[in-house]
Amino acid sequence: MRQRHRAVNTNSNASEEEQIKQSKSVFLSSEKRIFRICLAIRIVNALLIQTYFNPDEHWQTLEVAHRIVFGYGHLTWEWKKGIRSYLHPMLFALLYKILAFLHLDTPFFMMKAPRLLQSLFSAVGDLYLYKFSRVLFGDHVAKWALFSQLANWFMFFCFNRTFSNSLETVLTLVGLYYWPTLRVSSSKFPSVSRKLGLALAALACAIRPTSAITWLYVGLLELIFARDRLKFIFLEAAPVGVLVLGLTCLLDRLMYGSWVLVPLNFLKFNFLSSGGDYYGTHKWHWYFTQGFTVMVFTFLPFSIAGIIKSKHWKLSGLIAWVLGLYSVLGHKEFRFVLPVLPIALMFSGYSLAVMEKADYLDNKRKGSLNTRSKWLSKTRFAIFFLLVTNIPMALYMSLVHQRGTEDVMNYLSKEALNEKVKSILFLMPCHATPYYSTLHRNLPMRFLDCSPREEKGILDESDRFMKDPVAFTLEITKNASLPSHVVLFGSEEILLRDLLKSYSFREIRRFFHAHFKVDRDLQASVVVYSLTSE
């Protein structure tokens, strides 16, 4: 009898193991399907982005990568001061190398390929948001968290751009998934590797030193709740950190030609000397009242409801921590807090999942469980509301608003390919357009410098031009040869039209740029003038 009983237990254990294997197999196949869907959406997303958002997308990544591969490209003052690491641009340098090898470095591919590469990284971020939501709250919430991520206008507008912040966001999502303090352990999911989480955190900090704000919070949680604190500090965090920092320093030593400690220089400039304030400051509450609120947009009430209902205070505390510390800095930008936007959207997914379940139970009590009641009143209204508010915003910002500066460089790159452009002068605020990475021709170009001045009260070229466009243009053209093309915004073109005509320039193209002003006066169009004698 005992032997027969043991046999039954053995068969039962084998059956359980088989069920676990089948469950893992279904999960992995589901992951692949979700990744393919996310990748397809992000590829379309990348192709639809045709507007200009922030100079760093081009000037701190693609311009540097172009210089590495093709030997020409402008390095801004940050690279001369050693406050940027070459780690992120090297990814796109590899892409450019492949394009050059395949003879695909044409205007179309030089314009589209970098964002298509970023779409691959973005899809990985989407997948890990789903996986992270799944281990925290289950399949149902994970589905709605992914919906929130893909439907949010700012993720559509910004995530596929080649900012270091975009890759930082991907690494943050993957790293948080592997961090034990923030997730619920379960035998149904793969084992957690804290070392892998640490490696991803270190990599995020190497690419973007301010990512340390996020990982300091997570590390403090680990010290509070973990039992093996000494092991965590001395056998995991320290070795991984030293290894990643060492490899990054070696890469920067190779590229800079001397030893440069980028995180230290970055800390000195942005935190100790408030160097970033040179490019503008905002009120301390800007992220709470404007910046992050606009990014979350109409998902905000759902995110707040999800935070309250889920009671996952560790994760919601991370959002408050990041927004709070970034609020201390004077210079603020939307993209700085991009890494915590998916977390806010995850809580929105939690709220939507609770709403759908409540609708289902309500209809079940009423005895209405037919097919038509799958999408029920409150849930259906919420989805309609979110889509109708986010999709138009995403499309307008990605296809319409501030597209002129991208269109003009795409036009000039084709003209340069046909040898119709000899040199270009940009009479507009500094870094207002892409540069050599889009033109992809080694032609003389000049833009107005806006590097921070050590002496206070001295205006840079960009500010001098905006103060008096005519006087500044007369000054810089006095003893210099005239360019074949001049590019400027319509607001300044009105003031410089007669002067340019006196130099034998004529307008050849005008591109729509924006319907409303952002930082300065309305820059409705971008105008191209050509020297008639050329």
PDB file of C-alpha atoms in Angstrom, residues 4-230:
ATOM      1  CA  ARG A   4       1.279   2.371  -4.392  1.00  0.00           C
ATOM      2  CA  HIS A   5       0.832   5.644  -2.442  1.00  0.00           C
ATOM      3  CA  ARG A   6       4.366   6.740  -3.370  1.00  0.00           C
ATOM      4  CA  ALA A   7       3.668   5.992  -7.024  1.00  0.00           C
ATOM      5  CA  VAL A   8       0.598   8.200  -6.949  1.00  0.00           C
ATOM      6  CA  ASN A   9       2.661  11.068  -5.437  1.00  0.00           C
ATOM      7  CA  THR A  10       5.356  10.602  -8.070  1.00  0.00           C
ATOM      8  CA  ASN A  11       2.773  10.823 -10.855  1.00  0.00           C
ATOM      9  CA  SER A  12       1.249  13.882  -9.184  1.00  0.00           C
ATOM     10  CA  ASN A  13       4.659  15.623  -8.970  1.00  0.00           C
ATOM     11  CA  ALA A  14       5.377  14.783 -12.597  1.00  0.00           C
ATOM     12  CA  SER A  15       2.010  16.233 -13.571  1.00  0.00           C
ATOM     13  CA  GLU A  16       2.733  19.441 -11.651  1.00  0.00           C
ATOM     14  CA  GLU A  17       6.158  19.770 -13.291  1.00  0.00           C
ATOM     15  CA  GLU A  18       4.559  19.279 -16.691  1.00  0.00           C
ATOM     16  CA  GLN A  19       2.014  22.002 -15.932  1.00  0.00           C
ATOM     17  CA  ILE A  20       4.789  24.387 -14.872  1.00  0.00           C
ATOM     18  CA  LYS A  21       6.711  23.649 -18.089  1.00  0.00           C
ATOM     19  CA  GLN A  22       3.580  24.231 -20.170  1.00  0.00           C
ATOM     20  CA  SER A  23       2.901  27.469 -18.268  1.00  0.00           C
ATOM     21  CA  LYS A  24       6.446  28.695 -18.949  1.00  0.00           C
ATOM     22  CA  SER A  25       6.144  27.681 -22.602  1.00  0.00           C
ATOM     23  CA  VAL A  26       2.884  29.628 -22.985  1.00  0.00           C
ATOM     24  CA  PHE A  27       4.420  32.629 -21.199  1.00  0.00           C
ATOM     25  CA  LEU A  28       7.501  32.635 -23.445  1.00  0.00           C
ATOM     26  CA  SER A  29       5.443  32.322 -26.628  1.00  0.00           C
ATOM     27  CA  SER A  30       3.209  35.115 -25.324  1.00  0.00           C
ATOM     28  CA  GLU A  31       6.313  37.249 -24.717  1.00  0.00           C
ATOM     29  CA  LYS A  32       7.492  36.736 -28.290  1.00  0.00           C
ATOM     30  CA  ARG A  33       4.090  37.673 -29.665  1.00  0.00           C
ATOM     31  CA  ILE A  34       3.928  40.791 -27.480  1.00  0.00           C
ATOM     32  CA  PHE A  35       7.432  41.824 -28.520  1.00  0.00           C
ATOM     33  CA  ARG A  36       6.567  41.428 -32.215  1.00  0.00           C
ATOM     34  CA  ILE A  37       3.453  43.567 -31.755  1.00  0.00           C
ATOM     35  CA  CYS A  38       5.392  46.242 -29.832  1.00  0.00           C
ATOM     36  CA  LEU A  39       8.190  46.246 -32.415  1.00  0.00           C
ATOM     37  CA  ALA A  40       5.722  46.644 -35.306  1.00  0.00           C
ATOM     38  CA  ILE A  41       4.030  49.560 -33.517  1.00  0.00           C
ATOM     39  CA  ARG A  42       7.354  51.223 -32.663  1.00  0.00           C
ATOM     40  CA  ILE A  43       8.626  50.888 -36.251  1.00  0.00           C
ATOM     41  CA  VAL A  44       5.517  52.669 -37.530  1.00  0.00           C
ATOM     42  CA  ASN A  45       5.976  55.138 -34.665  1.00  0.00           C
ATOM     43  CA  ALA A  46       9.579  55.838 -35.765  1.00  0.00           C
ATOM     44  CA  LEU A  47       8.573  56.422 -39.372  1.00  0.00           C
ATOM     45  CA  LEU A  48       5.839  58.847 -38.318  1.00  0.00           C
ATOM     46  CA  ILE A  49       8.158  61.098 -36.283  1.00  0.00           C
ATOM     47  CA  GLN A  50       9.031  63.994 -38.574  1.00  0.00           C
ATOM     48  CA  THR A  51       9.384  66.879 -36.141  1.00  0.00           C
ATOM     49  CA  TYR A  52      12.125  68.525 -34.094  1.00  0.00           C
ATOM     50  CA  PHE A  53      11.900  68.342 -30.309  1.00  0.00           C
ATOM     51  CA  ASN A  54      15.239  69.038 -28.643  1.00  0.00           C
ATOM     52  CA  PRO A  55      18.770  69.596 -30.038  1.00  0.00           C
ATOM     53  CA  ASP A  56      20.310  66.761 -27.986  1.00  0.00           C
ATOM     54  CA  GLU A  57      18.591  64.164 -30.174  1.00  0.00           C
ATOM     55  CA  HIS A  58      20.917  65.141 -33.018  1.00  0.00           C
ATOM     56  CA  TRP A  59      23.790  67.113 -31.521  1.00  0.00           C
ATOM     57  CA  GLN A  60      24.699  64.854 -28.561  1.00  0.00           C
ATOM     58  CA  THR A  61      24.181  61.490 -30.261  1.00  0.00           C
ATOM     59  CA  LEU A  62      23.976  61.371 -34.052  1.00  0.00           C
ATOM     60  CA  GLU A  63      26.389  64.223 -34.728  1.00  0.00           C
ATOM     61  CA  VAL A  64      29.009  62.563 -32.536  1.00  0.00           C
ATOM     62  CA  ALA A  65      28.430  59.138 -34.115  1.00  0.00           C
ATOM     63  CA  HIS A  66      28.703  60.671 -37.594  1.00  0.00           C
ATOM     64  CA  ARG A  67      32.044  62.227 -36.697  1.00  0.00           C
ATOM     65  CA  ILE A  68      33.347  58.882 -35.387  1.00  0.00           C
ATOM     66  CA  VAL A  69      32.462  56.995 -38.578  1.00  0.00           C
ATOM     67  CA  PHE A  70      32.760  59.544 -41.386  1.00  0.00           C
ATOM     68  CA  GLY A  71      35.408  61.868 -39.948  1.00  0.00           C
ATOM     69  CA  TYR A  72      33.330  65.051 -39.882  1.00  0.00           C
ATOM     70  CA  GLY A  73      30.617  66.343 -37.583  1.00  0.00           C
ATOM     71  CA  HIS A  74      30.405  69.056 -34.954  1.00  0.00           C
ATOM     72  CA  LEU A  75      31.283  68.405 -31.321  1.00  0.00           C
ATOM     73  CA  THR A  76      29.536  70.830 -28.976  1.00  0.00           C
ATOM     74  CA  TRP A  77      31.212  72.424 -25.966  1.00  0.00           C
ATOM     75  CA  GLU A  78      30.085  69.535 -23.692  1.00  0.00           C
ATOM     76  CA  TRP A  79      32.519  67.202 -25.457  1.00  0.00           C
ATOM     77  CA  LYS A  80      35.361  69.669 -25.031  1.00  0.00           C
ATOM     78  CA  LYS A  81      34.672  69.816 -21.291  1.00  0.00           C
ATOM     79  CA  GLY A  82      34.361  66.017 -21.039  1.00  0.00           C
ATOM     80  CA  ILE A  83      30.877  65.877 -19.532  1.00  0.00           C
ATOM     81  CA  ARG A  84      29.515  63.381 -22.085  1.00  0.00           C
ATOM     82  CA  SER A  85      30.386  59.707 -22.481  1.00  0.00           C
ATOM     83  CA  TYR A  86      30.919  58.142 -25.896  1.00  0.00           C
ATOM     84  CA  LEU A  87      29.032  55.010 -24.821  1.00  0.00           C
ATOM     85  CA  HIS A  88      25.633  56.043 -26.211  1.00  0.00           C
ATOM     86  CA  PRO A  89      26.851  57.553 -29.538  1.00  0.00           C
ATOM     87  CA  MET A  90      28.882  54.390 -30.203  1.00  0.00           C
ATOM     88  CA  LEU A  91      25.623  52.448 -30.695  1.00  0.00           C
ATOM     89  CA  PHE A  92      24.690  54.735 -33.575  1.00  0.00           C
ATOM     90  CA  ALA A  93      28.265  54.811 -34.857  1.00  0.00           C
ATOM     91  CA  LEU A  94      27.923  51.058 -35.342  1.00  0.00           C
ATOM     92  CA  LEU A  95      24.693  51.649 -37.264  1.00  0.00           C
ATOM     93  CA  TYR A  96      26.374  54.257 -39.495  1.00  0.00           C
ATOM     94  CA  LYS A  97      29.268  51.859 -40.083  1.00  0.00           C
ATOM     95  CA  ILE A  98      26.853  49.187 -41.309  1.00  0.00           C
ATOM     96  CA  LEU A  99      25.048  51.676 -43.562  1.00  0.00           C
ATOM     97  CA  ALA A 100      28.358  52.839 -45.051  1.00  0.00           C
ATOM     98  CA  PHE A 101      29.528  49.257 -45.607  1.00  0.00           C
ATOM     99  CA  LEU A 102      26.270  48.418 -47.433  1.00  0.00           C
ATOM    100  CA  HIS A 103      26.384  51.734 -49.362  1.00  0.00           C
ATOM    101  CA  LEU A 104      23.043  52.673 -47.822  1.00  0.00           C
ATOM    102  CA  ASP A 105      24.181  56.010 -46.353  1.00  0.00           C
ATOM    103  CA  THR A 106      21.666  57.897 -48.507  1.00  0.00           C
ATOM    104  CA  PRO A 107      19.583  60.876 -47.290  1.00  0.00           C
ATOM    105  CA  PHE A 108      16.589  58.621 -46.591  1.00  0.00           C
ATOM    106  CA  PHE A 109      18.453  56.041 -44.501  1.00  0.00           C
ATOM    107  CA  MET A 110      20.590  58.625 -42.700  1.00  0.00           C
ATOM    108  CA  MET A 111      17.361  60.314 -41.648  1.00  0.00           C
ATOM    109  CA  LYS A 112      15.252  57.238 -40.774  1.00  0.00           C
ATOM    110  CA  ALA A 113      17.692  54.507 -39.674  1.00  0.00           C
ATOM    111  CA  PRO A 114      18.659  55.965 -36.236  1.00  0.00           C
ATOM    112  CA  ARG A 115      15.036  56.189 -35.083  1.00  0.00           C
ATOM    113  CA  LEU A 116      14.354  52.720 -36.478  1.00  0.00           C
ATOM    114  CA  LEU A 117      17.236  51.396 -34.369  1.00  0.00           C
ATOM    115  CA  GLN A 118      15.794  53.183 -31.350  1.00  0.00           C
ATOM    116  CA  SER A 119      12.422  51.545 -32.113  1.00  0.00           C
ATOM    117  CA  LEU A 120      14.061  48.182 -31.405  1.00  0.00           C
ATOM    118  CA  PHE A 121      15.234  49.408 -27.992  1.00  0.00           C
ATOM    119  CA  SER A 122      11.803  50.955 -27.324  1.00  0.00           C
ATOM    120  CA  ALA A 123      10.060  47.649 -28.068  1.00  0.00           C
ATOM    121  CA  VAL A 124      12.310  45.966 -25.497  1.00  0.00           C
ATOM    122  CA  GLY A 125      11.240  48.629 -22.994  1.00  0.00           C
ATOM    123  CA  ASP A 126       7.575  47.990 -23.816  1.00  0.00           C
ATOM    124  CA  LEU A 127       8.028  44.249 -23.334  1.00  0.00           C
ATOM    125  CA  TYR A 128       9.700  44.684 -19.944  1.00  0.00           C
ATOM    126  CA  LEU A 129       7.007  47.086 -18.794  1.00  0.00           C
ATOM    127  CA  TYR A 130       4.549  44.263 -19.537  1.00  0.00           C
ATOM    128  CA  LYS A 131       6.726  41.690 -17.751  1.00  0.00           C
ATOM    129  CA  PHE A 132       7.288  43.955 -14.750  1.00  0.00           C
ATOM    130  CA  SER A 133       3.558  44.691 -14.471  1.00  0.00           C
ATOM    131  CA  ARG A 134       2.854  40.969 -14.743  1.00  0.00           C
ATOM    132  CA  VAL A 135       5.084  39.944 -11.843  1.00  0.00           C
ATOM    133  CA  LEU A 136       3.721  42.753  -9.682  1.00  0.00           C
ATOM    134  CA  PHE A 137       0.004  42.676 -10.454  1.00  0.00           C
ATOM    135  CA  GLY A 138      -0.784  39.784 -12.829  1.00  0.00           C
ATOM    136  CA  ASP A 139      -1.684  39.290 -16.488  1.00  0.00           C
ATOM    137  CA  HIS A 140      -4.795  41.433 -16.459  1.00  0.00           C
ATOM    138  CA  VAL A 141      -2.999  44.551 -15.217  1.00  0.00           C
ATOM    139  CA  ALA A 142      -0.013  43.888 -17.510  1.00  0.00           C
ATOM    140  CA  LYS A 143      -2.308  44.024 -20.546  1.00  0.00           C
ATOM    141  CA  TRP A 144      -3.695  47.414 -19.553  1.00  0.00           C
ATOM    142  CA  ALA A 145      -0.270  48.756 -18.535  1.00  0.00           C
ATOM    143  CA  LEU A 146       1.024  47.955 -22.021  1.00  0.00           C
ATOM    144  CA  PHE A 147      -2.042  49.633 -23.546  1.00  0.00           C
ATOM    145  CA  SER A 148      -1.326  52.762 -21.478  1.00  0.00           C
ATOM    146  CA  GLN A 149       2.312  52.789 -22.569  1.00  0.00           C
ATOM    147  CA  LEU A 150       1.519  52.421 -26.267  1.00  0.00           C
ATOM    148  CA  ALA A 151      -1.394  54.893 -26.207  1.00  0.00           C
ATOM    149  CA  ASN A 152       0.307  57.694 -24.245  1.00  0.00           C
ATOM    150  CA  TRP A 153       1.039  60.653 -26.509  1.00  0.00           C
ATOM    151  CA  PHE A 154       4.401  61.564 -24.982  1.00  0.00           C
ATOM    152  CA  MET A 155       5.797  58.025 -25.196  1.00  0.00           C
ATOM    153  CA  PHE A 156       4.798  58.002 -28.874  1.00  0.00           C
ATOM    154  CA  PHE A 157       6.357  61.442 -29.410  1.00  0.00           C
ATOM    155  CA  CYS A 158       9.603  60.991 -27.447  1.00  0.00           C
ATOM    156  CA  PHE A 159      10.475  57.325 -26.798  1.00  0.00           C
ATOM    157  CA  ASN A 160      11.695  56.627 -30.359  1.00  0.00           C
ATOM    158  CA  ARG A 161      13.941  59.675 -30.508  1.00  0.00           C
ATOM    159  CA  THR A 162      17.679  59.116 -30.167  1.00  0.00           C
ATOM    160  CA  PHE A 163      18.048  60.782 -26.768  1.00  0.00           C
ATOM    161  CA  SER A 164      20.220  59.180 -24.134  1.00  0.00           C
ATOM    162  CA  ASN A 165      17.074  59.541 -21.974  1.00  0.00           C
ATOM    163  CA  SER A 166      15.243  57.078 -24.236  1.00  0.00           C
ATOM    164  CA  LEU A 167      17.828  54.336 -23.757  1.00  0.00           C
ATOM    165  CA  GLU A 168      18.042  55.229 -20.059  1.00  0.00           C
ATOM    166  CA  THR A 169      14.288  54.584 -19.828  1.00  0.00           C
ATOM    167  CA  VAL A 170      14.648  51.165 -21.477  1.00  0.00           C
ATOM    168  CA  LEU A 171      17.488  50.176 -19.132  1.00  0.00           C
ATOM    169  CA  THR A 172      15.479  51.419 -16.140  1.00  0.00           C
ATOM    170  CA  LEU A 173      12.470  49.252 -17.062  1.00  0.00           C
ATOM    171  CA  VAL A 174      14.598  46.158 -17.615  1.00  0.00           C
ATOM    172  CA  GLY A 175      16.628  46.812 -14.456  1.00  0.00           C
ATOM    173  CA  LEU A 176      13.559  47.285 -12.265  1.00  0.00           C
ATOM    174  CA  TYR A 177      12.168  43.978 -13.522  1.00  0.00           C
ATOM    175  CA  TYR A 178      15.245  42.170 -12.187  1.00  0.00           C
ATOM    176  CA  TRP A 179      15.338  44.046  -8.873  1.00  0.00           C
ATOM    177  CA  PRO A 180      14.078  41.796  -6.023  1.00  0.00           C
ATOM    178  CA  THR A 181      12.984  44.518  -3.604  1.00  0.00           C
ATOM    179  CA  LEU A 182      10.353  45.850  -5.999  1.00  0.00           C
ATOM    180  CA  ARG A 183       8.768  42.613  -7.188  1.00  0.00           C
ATOM    181  CA  VAL A 184       6.756  39.759  -5.758  1.00  0.00           C
ATOM    182  CA  SER A 185       8.641  36.466  -5.879  1.00  0.00           C
ATOM    183  CA  SER A 186       6.757  33.540  -7.390  1.00  0.00           C
ATOM    184  CA  SER A 187       7.682  30.117  -8.711  1.00  0.00           C
ATOM    185  CA  LYS A 188       5.773  30.872 -11.909  1.00  0.00           C
ATOM    186  CA  PHE A 189       8.353  33.417 -13.031  1.00  0.00           C
ATOM    187  CA  PRO A 190      12.090  33.250 -13.784  1.00  0.00           C
ATOM    188  CA  SER A 191      14.435  33.631 -10.827  1.00  0.00           C
ATOM    189  CA  VAL A 192      15.520  37.142 -10.015  1.00  0.00           C
ATOM    190  CA  SER A 193      19.109  38.190 -10.572  1.00  0.00           C
ATOM    191  CA  ARG A 194      20.055  41.203  -8.478  1.00  0.00           C
ATOM    192  CA  LYS A 195      23.472  41.315 -10.120  1.00  0.00           C
ATOM    193  CA  LEU A 196      21.851  41.712 -13.529  1.00  0.00           C
ATOM    194  CA  GLY A 197      19.696  44.505 -12.126  1.00  0.00           C
ATOM    195  CA  LEU A 198      22.836  46.171 -10.758  1.00  0.00           C
ATOM    196  CA  ALA A 199      24.635  45.838 -14.103  1.00  0.00           C
ATOM    197  CA  LEU A 200      21.724  47.476 -15.924  1.00  0.00           C
ATOM    198  CA  ALA A 201      21.571  50.231 -13.307  1.00  0.00           C
ATOM    199  CA  ALA A 202      25.303  50.887 -13.709  1.00  0.00           C
ATOM    200  CA  LEU A 203      24.940  50.942 -17.492  1.00  0.00           C
ATOM    201  CA  ALA A 204      22.083  53.455 -17.243  1.00  0.00           C
ATOM    202  CA  CYS A 205      24.249  55.669 -15.017  1.00  0.00           C
ATOM    203  CA  ALA A 206      27.175  55.373 -17.430  1.00  0.00           C
ATOM    204  CA  ILE A 207      24.970  56.562 -20.302  1.00  0.00           C
ATOM    205  CA  ARG A 208      23.169  59.193 -18.248  1.00  0.00           C
ATOM    206  CA  PRO A 209      24.815  60.036 -14.875  1.00  0.00           C
ATOM    207  CA  THR A 210      21.594  61.572 -13.528  1.00  0.00           C
ATOM    208  CA  SER A 211      20.085  58.064 -13.666  1.00  0.00           C
ATOM    209  CA  ALA A 212      21.818  57.653 -10.305  1.00  0.00           C
ATOM    210  CA  ILE A 213      18.831  59.534  -8.832  1.00  0.00           C
ATOM    211  CA  THR A 214      16.572  56.600  -9.716  1.00  0.00           C
ATOM    212  CA  TRP A 215      18.970  53.883  -8.617  1.00  0.00           C
ATOM    213  CA  LEU A 216      19.904  55.589  -5.355  1.00  0.00           C
ATOM    214  CA  TYR A 217      16.269  55.207  -4.286  1.00  0.00           C
ATOM    215  CA  VAL A 218      16.171  51.548  -5.326  1.00  0.00           C
ATOM    216  CA  GLY A 219      19.511  50.884  -3.613  1.00  0.00           C
ATOM    217  CA  LEU A 220      18.291  52.469  -0.382  1.00  0.00           C
ATOM    218  CA  LEU A 221      15.223  50.220  -0.458  1.00  0.00           C
ATOM    219  CA  GLU A 222      17.504  47.218  -0.864  1.00  0.00           C
ATOM    220  CA  LEU A 223      19.569  48.287   2.155  1.00  0.00           C
ATOM    221  CA  ILE A 224      16.404  48.703   4.237  1.00  0.00           C
ATOM    222  CA  PHE A 225      14.664  45.448   3.338  1.00  0.00           C
ATOM    223  CA  ALA A 226      17.457  43.054   2.346  1.00  0.00           C
ATOM    224  CA  ARG A 227      18.986  40.720   4.937  1.00  0.00           C
ATOM    225  CA  ASP A 228      22.337  40.382   3.170  1.00  0.00           C
ATOM    226  CA  ARG A 229      23.292  44.063   3.198  1.00  0.00           C
ATOM    227  CA  LEU A 230      27.064  43.515   3.398  1.00  0.00           C
TER     228      LEU A 230
END
